[in-house]
Short mmCIF file of C-alpha atoms in Angstrom, two decimals:
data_model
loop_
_atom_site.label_atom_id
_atom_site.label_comp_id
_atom_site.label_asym_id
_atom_site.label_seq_id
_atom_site.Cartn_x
_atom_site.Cartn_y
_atom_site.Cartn_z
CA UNK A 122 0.00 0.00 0.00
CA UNK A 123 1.19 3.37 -1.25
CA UNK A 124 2.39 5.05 1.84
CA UNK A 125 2.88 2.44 4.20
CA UNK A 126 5.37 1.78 6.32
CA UNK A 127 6.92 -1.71 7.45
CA UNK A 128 9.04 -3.21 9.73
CA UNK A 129 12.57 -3.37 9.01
CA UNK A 130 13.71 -6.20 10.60
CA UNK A 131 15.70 -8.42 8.49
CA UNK A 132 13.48 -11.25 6.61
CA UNK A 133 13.66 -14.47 8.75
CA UNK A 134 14.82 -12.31 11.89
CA UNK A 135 13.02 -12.66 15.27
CA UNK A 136 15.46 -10.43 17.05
CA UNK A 137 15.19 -6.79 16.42
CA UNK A 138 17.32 -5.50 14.46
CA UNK A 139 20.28 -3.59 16.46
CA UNK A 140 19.56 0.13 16.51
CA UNK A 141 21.85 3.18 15.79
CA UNK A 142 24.77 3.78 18.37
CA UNK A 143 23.03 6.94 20.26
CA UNK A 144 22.06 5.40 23.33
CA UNK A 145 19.43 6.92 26.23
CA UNK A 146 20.85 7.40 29.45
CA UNK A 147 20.14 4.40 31.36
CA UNK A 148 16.65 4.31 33.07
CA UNK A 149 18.57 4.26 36.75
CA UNK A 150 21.30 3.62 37.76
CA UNK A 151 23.39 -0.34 38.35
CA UNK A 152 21.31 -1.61 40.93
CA UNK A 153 23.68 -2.15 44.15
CA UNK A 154 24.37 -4.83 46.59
CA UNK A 155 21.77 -2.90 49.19
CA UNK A 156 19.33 -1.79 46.34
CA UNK A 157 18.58 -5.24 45.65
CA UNK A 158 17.23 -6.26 48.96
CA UNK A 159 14.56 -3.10 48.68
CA UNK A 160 11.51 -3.86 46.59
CA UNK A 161 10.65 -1.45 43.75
CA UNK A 162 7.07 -2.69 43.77
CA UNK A 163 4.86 -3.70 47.23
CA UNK A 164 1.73 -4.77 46.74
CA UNK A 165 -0.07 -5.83 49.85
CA UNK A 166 -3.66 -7.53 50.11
CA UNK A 167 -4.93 -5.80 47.52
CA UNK A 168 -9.02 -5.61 47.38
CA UNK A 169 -10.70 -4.03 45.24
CA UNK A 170 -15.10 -4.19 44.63
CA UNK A 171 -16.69 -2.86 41.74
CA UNK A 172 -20.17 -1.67 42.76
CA UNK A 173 -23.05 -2.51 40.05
CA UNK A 174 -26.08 -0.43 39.79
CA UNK A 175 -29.26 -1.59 41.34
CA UNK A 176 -31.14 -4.06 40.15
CA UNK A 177 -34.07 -4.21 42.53
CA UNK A 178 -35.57 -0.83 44.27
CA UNK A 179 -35.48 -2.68 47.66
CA UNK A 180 -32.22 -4.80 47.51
CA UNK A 181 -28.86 -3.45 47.91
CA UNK A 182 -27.04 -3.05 44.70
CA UNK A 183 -24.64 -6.26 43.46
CA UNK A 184 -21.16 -6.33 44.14
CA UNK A 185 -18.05 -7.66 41.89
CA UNK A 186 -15.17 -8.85 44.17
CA UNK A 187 -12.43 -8.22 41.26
CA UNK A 188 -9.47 -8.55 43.60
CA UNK A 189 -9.59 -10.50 46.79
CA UNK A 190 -6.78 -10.22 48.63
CA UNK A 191 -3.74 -9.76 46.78
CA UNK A 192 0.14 -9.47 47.42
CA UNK A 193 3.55 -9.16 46.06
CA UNK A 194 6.74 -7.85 45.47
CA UNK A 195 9.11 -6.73 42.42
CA UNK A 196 12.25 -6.08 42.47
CA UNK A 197 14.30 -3.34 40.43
CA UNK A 198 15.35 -5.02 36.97
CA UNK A 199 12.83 -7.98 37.33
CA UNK A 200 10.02 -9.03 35.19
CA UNK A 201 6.74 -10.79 36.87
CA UNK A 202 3.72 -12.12 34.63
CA UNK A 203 0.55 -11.97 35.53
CA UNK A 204 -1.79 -15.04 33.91
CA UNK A 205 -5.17 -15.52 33.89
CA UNK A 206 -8.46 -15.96 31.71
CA UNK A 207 -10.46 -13.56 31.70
CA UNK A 208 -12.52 -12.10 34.49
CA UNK A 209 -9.62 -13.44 36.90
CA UNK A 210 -8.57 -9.67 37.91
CA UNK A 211 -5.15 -9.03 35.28
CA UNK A 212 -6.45 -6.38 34.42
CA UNK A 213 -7.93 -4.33 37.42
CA UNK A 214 -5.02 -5.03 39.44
CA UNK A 215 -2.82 -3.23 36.45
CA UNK A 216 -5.55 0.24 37.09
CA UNK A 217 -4.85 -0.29 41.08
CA UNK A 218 -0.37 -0.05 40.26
CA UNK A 219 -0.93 2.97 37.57
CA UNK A 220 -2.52 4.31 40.75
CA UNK A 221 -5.58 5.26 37.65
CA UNK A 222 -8.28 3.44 40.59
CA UNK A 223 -7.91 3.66 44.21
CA UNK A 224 -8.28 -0.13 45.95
CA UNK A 225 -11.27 -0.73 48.32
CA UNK A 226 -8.19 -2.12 50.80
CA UNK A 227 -4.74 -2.48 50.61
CA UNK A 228 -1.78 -0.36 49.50
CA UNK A 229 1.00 -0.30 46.51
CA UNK A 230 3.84 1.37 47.48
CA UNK A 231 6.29 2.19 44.59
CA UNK A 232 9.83 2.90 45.83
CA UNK A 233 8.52 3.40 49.35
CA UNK A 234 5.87 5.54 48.49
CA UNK A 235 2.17 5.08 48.91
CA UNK A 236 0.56 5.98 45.62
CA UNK A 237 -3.03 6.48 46.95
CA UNK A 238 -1.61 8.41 49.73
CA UNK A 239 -0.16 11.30 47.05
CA UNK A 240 -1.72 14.30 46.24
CA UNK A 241 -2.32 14.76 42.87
CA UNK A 242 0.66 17.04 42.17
CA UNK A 243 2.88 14.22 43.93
CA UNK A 244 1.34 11.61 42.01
CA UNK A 245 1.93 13.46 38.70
CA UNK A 246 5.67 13.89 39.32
CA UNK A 247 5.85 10.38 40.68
CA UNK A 248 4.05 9.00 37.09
CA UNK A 249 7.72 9.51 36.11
CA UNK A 250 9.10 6.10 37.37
CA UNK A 251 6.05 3.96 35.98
CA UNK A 252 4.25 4.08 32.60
CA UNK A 253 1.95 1.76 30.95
CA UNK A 254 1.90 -0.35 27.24
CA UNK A 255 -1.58 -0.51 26.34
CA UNK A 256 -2.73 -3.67 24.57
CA UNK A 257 -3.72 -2.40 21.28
CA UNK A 258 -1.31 -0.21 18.95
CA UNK A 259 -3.97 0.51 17.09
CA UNK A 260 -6.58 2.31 19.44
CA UNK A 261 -4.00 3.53 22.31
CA UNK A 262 -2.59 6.19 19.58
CA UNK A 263 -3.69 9.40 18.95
CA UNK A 264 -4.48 9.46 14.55
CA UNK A 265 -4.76 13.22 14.50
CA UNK A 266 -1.54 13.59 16.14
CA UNK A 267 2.35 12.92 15.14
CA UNK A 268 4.18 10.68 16.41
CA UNK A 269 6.64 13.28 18.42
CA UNK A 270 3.87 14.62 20.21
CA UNK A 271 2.84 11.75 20.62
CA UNK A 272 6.13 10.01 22.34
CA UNK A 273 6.46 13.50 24.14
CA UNK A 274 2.97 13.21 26.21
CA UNK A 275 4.08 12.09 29.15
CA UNK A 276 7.05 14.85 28.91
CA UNK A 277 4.39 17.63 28.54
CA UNK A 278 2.72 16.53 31.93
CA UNK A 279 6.22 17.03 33.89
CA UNK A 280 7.51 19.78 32.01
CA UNK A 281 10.20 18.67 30.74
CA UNK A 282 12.13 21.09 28.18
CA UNK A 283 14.12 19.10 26.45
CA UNK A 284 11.23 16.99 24.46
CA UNK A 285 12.84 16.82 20.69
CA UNK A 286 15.92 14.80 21.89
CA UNK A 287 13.79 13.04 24.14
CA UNK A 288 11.71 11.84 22.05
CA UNK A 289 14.71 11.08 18.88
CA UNK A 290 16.35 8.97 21.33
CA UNK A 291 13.33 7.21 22.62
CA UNK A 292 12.33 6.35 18.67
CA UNK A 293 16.01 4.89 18.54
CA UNK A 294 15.89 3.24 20.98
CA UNK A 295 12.86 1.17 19.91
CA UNK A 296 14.38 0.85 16.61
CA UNK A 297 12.88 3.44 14.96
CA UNK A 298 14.58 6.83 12.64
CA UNK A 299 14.08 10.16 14.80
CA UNK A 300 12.54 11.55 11.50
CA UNK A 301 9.71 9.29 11.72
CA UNK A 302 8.40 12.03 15.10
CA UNK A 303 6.98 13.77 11.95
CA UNK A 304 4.69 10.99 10.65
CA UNK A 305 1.11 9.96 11.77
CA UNK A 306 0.57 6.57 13.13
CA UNK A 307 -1.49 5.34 10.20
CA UNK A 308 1.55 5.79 8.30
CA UNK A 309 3.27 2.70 10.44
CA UNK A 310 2.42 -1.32 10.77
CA UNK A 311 1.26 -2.91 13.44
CA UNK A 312 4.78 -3.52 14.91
CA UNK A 313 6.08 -0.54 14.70
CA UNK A 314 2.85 1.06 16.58
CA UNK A 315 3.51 -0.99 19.33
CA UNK A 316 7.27 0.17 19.02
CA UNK A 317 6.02 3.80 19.23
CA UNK A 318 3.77 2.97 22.37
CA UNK A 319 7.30 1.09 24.01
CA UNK A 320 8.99 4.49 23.15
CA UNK A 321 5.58 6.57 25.04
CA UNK A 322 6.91 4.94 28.24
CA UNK A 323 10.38 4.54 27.69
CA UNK A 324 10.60 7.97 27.46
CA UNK A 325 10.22 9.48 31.01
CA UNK A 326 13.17 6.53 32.15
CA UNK A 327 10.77 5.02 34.46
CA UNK A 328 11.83 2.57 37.01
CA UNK A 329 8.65 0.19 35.93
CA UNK A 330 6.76 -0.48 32.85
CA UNK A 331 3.35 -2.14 33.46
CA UNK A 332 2.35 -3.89 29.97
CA UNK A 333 -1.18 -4.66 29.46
CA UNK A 334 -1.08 -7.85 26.72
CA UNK A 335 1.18 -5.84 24.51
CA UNK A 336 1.41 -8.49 21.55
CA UNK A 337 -1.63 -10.08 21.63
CA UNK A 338 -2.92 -7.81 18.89
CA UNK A 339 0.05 -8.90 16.41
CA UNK A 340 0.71 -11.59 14.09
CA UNK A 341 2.74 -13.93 15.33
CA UNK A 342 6.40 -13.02 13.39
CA UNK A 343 5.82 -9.65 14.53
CA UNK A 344 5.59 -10.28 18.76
CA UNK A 345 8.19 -12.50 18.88
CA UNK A 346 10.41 -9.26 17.82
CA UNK A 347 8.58 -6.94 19.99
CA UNK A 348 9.25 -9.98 22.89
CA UNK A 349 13.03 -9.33 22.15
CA UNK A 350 13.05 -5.95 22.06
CA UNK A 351 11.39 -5.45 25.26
CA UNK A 352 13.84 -7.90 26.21
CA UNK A 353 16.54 -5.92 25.61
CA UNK A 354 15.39 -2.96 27.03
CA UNK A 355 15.27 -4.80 30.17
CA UNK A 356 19.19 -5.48 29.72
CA UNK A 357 20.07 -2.24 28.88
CA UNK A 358 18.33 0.43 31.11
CA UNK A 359 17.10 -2.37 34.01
CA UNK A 360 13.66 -1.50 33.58
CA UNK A 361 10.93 -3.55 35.29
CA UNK A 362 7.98 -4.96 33.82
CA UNK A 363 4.90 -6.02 35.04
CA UNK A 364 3.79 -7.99 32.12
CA UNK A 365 0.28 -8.95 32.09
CA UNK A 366 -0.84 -12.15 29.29
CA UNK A 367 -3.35 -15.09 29.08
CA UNK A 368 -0.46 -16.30 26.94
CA UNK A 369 1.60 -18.82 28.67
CA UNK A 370 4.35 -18.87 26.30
CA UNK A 371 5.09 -15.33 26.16
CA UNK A 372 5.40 -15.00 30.04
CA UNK A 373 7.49 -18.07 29.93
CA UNK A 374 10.04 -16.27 27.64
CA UNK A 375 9.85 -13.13 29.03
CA UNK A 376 9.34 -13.14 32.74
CA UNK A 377 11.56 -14.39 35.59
CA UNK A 378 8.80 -14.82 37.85
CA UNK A 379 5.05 -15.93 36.94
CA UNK A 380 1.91 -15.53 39.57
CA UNK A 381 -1.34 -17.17 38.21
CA UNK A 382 -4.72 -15.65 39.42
CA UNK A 383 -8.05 -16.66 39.55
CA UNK A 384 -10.55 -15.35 40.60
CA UNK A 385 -9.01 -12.28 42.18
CA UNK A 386 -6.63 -14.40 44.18
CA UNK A 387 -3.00 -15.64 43.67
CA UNK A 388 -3.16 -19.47 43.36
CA UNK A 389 0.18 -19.95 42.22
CA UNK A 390 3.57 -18.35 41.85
CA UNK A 391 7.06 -18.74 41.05
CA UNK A 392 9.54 -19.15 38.63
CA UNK A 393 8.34 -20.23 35.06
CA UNK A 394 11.04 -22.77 34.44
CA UNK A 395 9.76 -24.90 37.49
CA UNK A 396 5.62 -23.64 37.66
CA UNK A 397 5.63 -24.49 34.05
CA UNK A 398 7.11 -27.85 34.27
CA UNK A 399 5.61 -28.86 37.68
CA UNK A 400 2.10 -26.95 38.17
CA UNK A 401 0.83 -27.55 41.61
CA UNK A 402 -2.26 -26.22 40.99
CA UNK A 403 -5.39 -27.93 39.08
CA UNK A 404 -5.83 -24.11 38.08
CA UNK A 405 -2.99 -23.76 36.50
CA UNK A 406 -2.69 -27.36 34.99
CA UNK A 407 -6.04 -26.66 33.09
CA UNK A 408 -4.67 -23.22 31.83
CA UNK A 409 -1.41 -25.33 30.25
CA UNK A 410 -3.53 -28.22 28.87
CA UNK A 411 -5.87 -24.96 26.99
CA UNK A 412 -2.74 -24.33 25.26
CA UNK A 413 -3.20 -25.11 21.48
CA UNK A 414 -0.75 -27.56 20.01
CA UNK A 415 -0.37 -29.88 16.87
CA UNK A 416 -1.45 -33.10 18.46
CA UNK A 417 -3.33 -36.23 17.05
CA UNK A 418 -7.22 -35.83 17.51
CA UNK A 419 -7.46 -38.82 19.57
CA UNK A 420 -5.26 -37.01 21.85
CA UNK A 421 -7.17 -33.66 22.23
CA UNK A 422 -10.32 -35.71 22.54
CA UNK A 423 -8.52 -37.52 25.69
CA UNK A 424 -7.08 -34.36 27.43
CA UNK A 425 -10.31 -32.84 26.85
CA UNK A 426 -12.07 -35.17 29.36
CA UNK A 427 -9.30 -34.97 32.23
CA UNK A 428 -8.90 -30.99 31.92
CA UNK A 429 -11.46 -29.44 34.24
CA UNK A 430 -13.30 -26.00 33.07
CA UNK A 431 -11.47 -22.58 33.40
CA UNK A 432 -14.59 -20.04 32.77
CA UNK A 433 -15.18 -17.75 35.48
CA UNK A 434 -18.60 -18.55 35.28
CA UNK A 435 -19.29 -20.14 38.57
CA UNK A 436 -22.34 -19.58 41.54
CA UNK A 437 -18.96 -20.76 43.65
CA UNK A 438 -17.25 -17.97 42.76
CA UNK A 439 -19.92 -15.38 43.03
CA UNK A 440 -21.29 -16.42 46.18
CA UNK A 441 -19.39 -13.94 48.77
CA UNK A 442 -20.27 -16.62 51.77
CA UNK A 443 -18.59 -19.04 50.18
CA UNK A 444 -15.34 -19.87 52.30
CA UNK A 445 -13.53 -22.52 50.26
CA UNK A 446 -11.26 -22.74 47.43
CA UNK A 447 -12.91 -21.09 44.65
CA UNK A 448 -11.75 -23.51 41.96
CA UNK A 449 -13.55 -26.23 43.62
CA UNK A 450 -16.48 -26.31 41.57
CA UNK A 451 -14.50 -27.67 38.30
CA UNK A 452 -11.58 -29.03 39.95
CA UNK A 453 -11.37 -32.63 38.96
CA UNK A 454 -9.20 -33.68 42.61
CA UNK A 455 -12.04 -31.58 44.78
CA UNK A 456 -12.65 -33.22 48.02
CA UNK A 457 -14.77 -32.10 51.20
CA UNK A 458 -11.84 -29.93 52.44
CA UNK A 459 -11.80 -28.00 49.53
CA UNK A 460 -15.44 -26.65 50.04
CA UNK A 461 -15.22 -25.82 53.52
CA UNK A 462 -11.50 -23.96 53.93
CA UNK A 463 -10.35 -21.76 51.75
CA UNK A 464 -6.57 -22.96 50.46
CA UNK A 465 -3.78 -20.47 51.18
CA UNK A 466 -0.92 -19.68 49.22
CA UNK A 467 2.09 -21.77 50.80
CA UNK A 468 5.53 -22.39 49.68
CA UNK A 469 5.70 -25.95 48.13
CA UNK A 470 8.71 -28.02 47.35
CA UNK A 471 10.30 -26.49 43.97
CA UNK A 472 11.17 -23.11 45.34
CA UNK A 473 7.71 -21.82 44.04
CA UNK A 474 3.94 -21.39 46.13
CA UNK A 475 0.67 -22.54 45.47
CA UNK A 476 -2.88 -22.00 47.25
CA UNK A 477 -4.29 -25.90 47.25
CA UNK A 478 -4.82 -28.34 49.63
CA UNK A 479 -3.50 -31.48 47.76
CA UNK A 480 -0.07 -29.41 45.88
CA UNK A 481 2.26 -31.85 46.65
CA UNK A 482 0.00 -34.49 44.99
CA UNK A 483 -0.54 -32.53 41.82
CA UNK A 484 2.78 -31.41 41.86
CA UNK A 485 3.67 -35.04 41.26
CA UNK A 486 2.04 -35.58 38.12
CA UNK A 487 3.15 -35.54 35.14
CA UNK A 488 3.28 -32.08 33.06
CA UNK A 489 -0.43 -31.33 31.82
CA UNK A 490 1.07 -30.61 28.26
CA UNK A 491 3.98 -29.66 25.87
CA UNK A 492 6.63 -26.94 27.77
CA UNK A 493 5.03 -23.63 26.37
CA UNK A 494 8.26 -22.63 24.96
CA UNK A 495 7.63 -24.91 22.42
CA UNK A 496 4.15 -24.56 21.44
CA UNK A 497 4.81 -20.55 20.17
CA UNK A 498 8.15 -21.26 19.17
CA UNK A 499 9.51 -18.06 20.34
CA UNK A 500 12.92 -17.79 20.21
#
């Protein structure tokens, strides 16, 4: 199409290609032996309710318990991904660390600081060390703007003065020609859209990126090189991400720790190299097994009657009385226990922590399906 631009990664490539030799200055500076023992993110029992209007003139109005309790910590230069179908609470608990909602209960404190507890001129300067990737390229940029003023936004709400070279070293880093701050985003692909967004919050150097399913609107070719350029982002200004995906393979090549929620709760967490290969929850288990791969019929027809159900559509789970585990409606290994005492999250043997009863025993099983790795093929 007359116009049009592509992506000029070399044919075959999946790694980006390497970008010119201007460099930004690094996002912070080499963590230290003492820096590393100080979270960058806290997140502690975060709860947050989404009030729906009435439905009955004499009943109080429903309630949606998105969140339910939940907690964790990042550290600077570290990449956690959050998994889940939808409904389990991804995305709310993204809103609740932009500090864009404020939780029913709980806190997030970003480099010691309680965001809900800032004013809004403190919260506006603190916006500074933690931007957001939106899911879709498409819709999360401004048509009737360029690009520069585009990649400059976040600049123009801290005053910064120095936006032009800003923004020319943000578009290089990304992998894109400072001349392109002149063009419109209709003039890009795909890719390089999302490359542009990357550049949005690259450019204030923030300590942590939050990205909302930032390749799920791509073809395939195309995420695996915006995969390795966020990748190398990571390496070069030790950025932290906060990667949210219901794909399991792109966490798994991406993230050095994985937390699995459903239903507004952490059921399991840990590293993806053991969670992954030894799921201890059913939960989790079901959300591997969902995974598409190239397998004889007979085969799917087979897993499909051992993997339990994963929609959120449950009276369980809806039911605010109800005390036990929350899965235990579809779980295939439910027993008495698991309806009357809720499961906590508990460190299990493999260095990782899962919220079930009977872990150990599913732990032992074998994997529910193919290592995820090799059902994208990302490389």
């Amino acid at each position: 199409m007359s116009g049009m631009a592509v992506d000029r990664a070399p044919a075959g490539a999946t790694i980006p290609a390497p970008v010119a030799a201007r460099d930004i200055t690094a996002v912070s500076e080499a963590p230290t032996s003492t820096s590393l023992n100080v979270p960058l993110l806290r997140v502690e029992d975060l709860v947050k309710h989404y009030i729906l209007p009435r439905e009955h003139l004499f009943e109080p109005p429903p309630k949606v318990e998105a969140l339910r309790g939940v907690s964790f910590t990042m550290h600077a230069g570290t990449s956690l991904g959050l998994v889940g179908e939808s409904g389990s609470g991804k995305s709310t608990l993204a809103r609740q660390v932009m500090a864009l909602e404020r939780p029913t209960a709980g806190r997030v404190t970003l480099l010691g600081r309680d965001l809900n507890a800032l004013s809004p001129a403190e919260l506006r300067a603190a916006r500074r060390d933690f931007q957001m990737v939106f899911q879709d390229p498409y819709g999360s940029l401004d048509p009737r703007q360029r690009v520069g003023r585009i990649v400059a936004e976040p600049l123009a709400a801290m005053g910064s003065a120095d936006a032009r070279t800003r923004v020319a070293e943000s578009l290089d880093a990304v992998g894109l020609r400072g001349s392109d701050a002149e063009r419109y985003p209709h003039e890009f692909s795909g890719g390089q859209r999302q490359r542009i967004a990357i550049a949005r919050a690259l450019i204030t150097r923030p300590r942590l990126i939050v990205a909302d399913e930032p390749v799920s609107a791509l073809d395939v070719s195309v995420q695996a090189q915006v995969l390795n350029l966020l990748q190398d982002l990571q390496q070069r200004f030790a950025v932290t991400y906060l990667l949210i995906s219901h794909d399991i393979a792109v966490v798994d090549h991406l993230c050095d720790e994985v937390a699995v929620l459903y239903a507004g709760r952490i059921v399991e967490q840990g590293a993806p190299e053991v969670l992954f290969r030894a799921a201890a929850h059913p939960y989790t288990r079901a959300l591997m097994a969902a995974v598409p791969s190239v397998v004889a019929p007979r085969k799917v027809r087979a897993a499909s009657a051992r993997t339990p159900r994963t929609d959120a559509g449950s009276d369980t789970l809806d039911d605010p009385a109800h005390i036990g585990c929350a899965f235990a409606a579809r779980c295939p290994d439910r027993q008495s226990r698991c309806v009357q005492e809720r499961p906590l999250l508990r460190a299990v043997a493999g260095g990782h922590a899962a919220a079930c009863h009977f872990a150990e025993a599913v732990m032992g099983r074998p994997p529910a399906g193919e290592s995820p790795g090799d059902v994208r093929g990302v490389q």
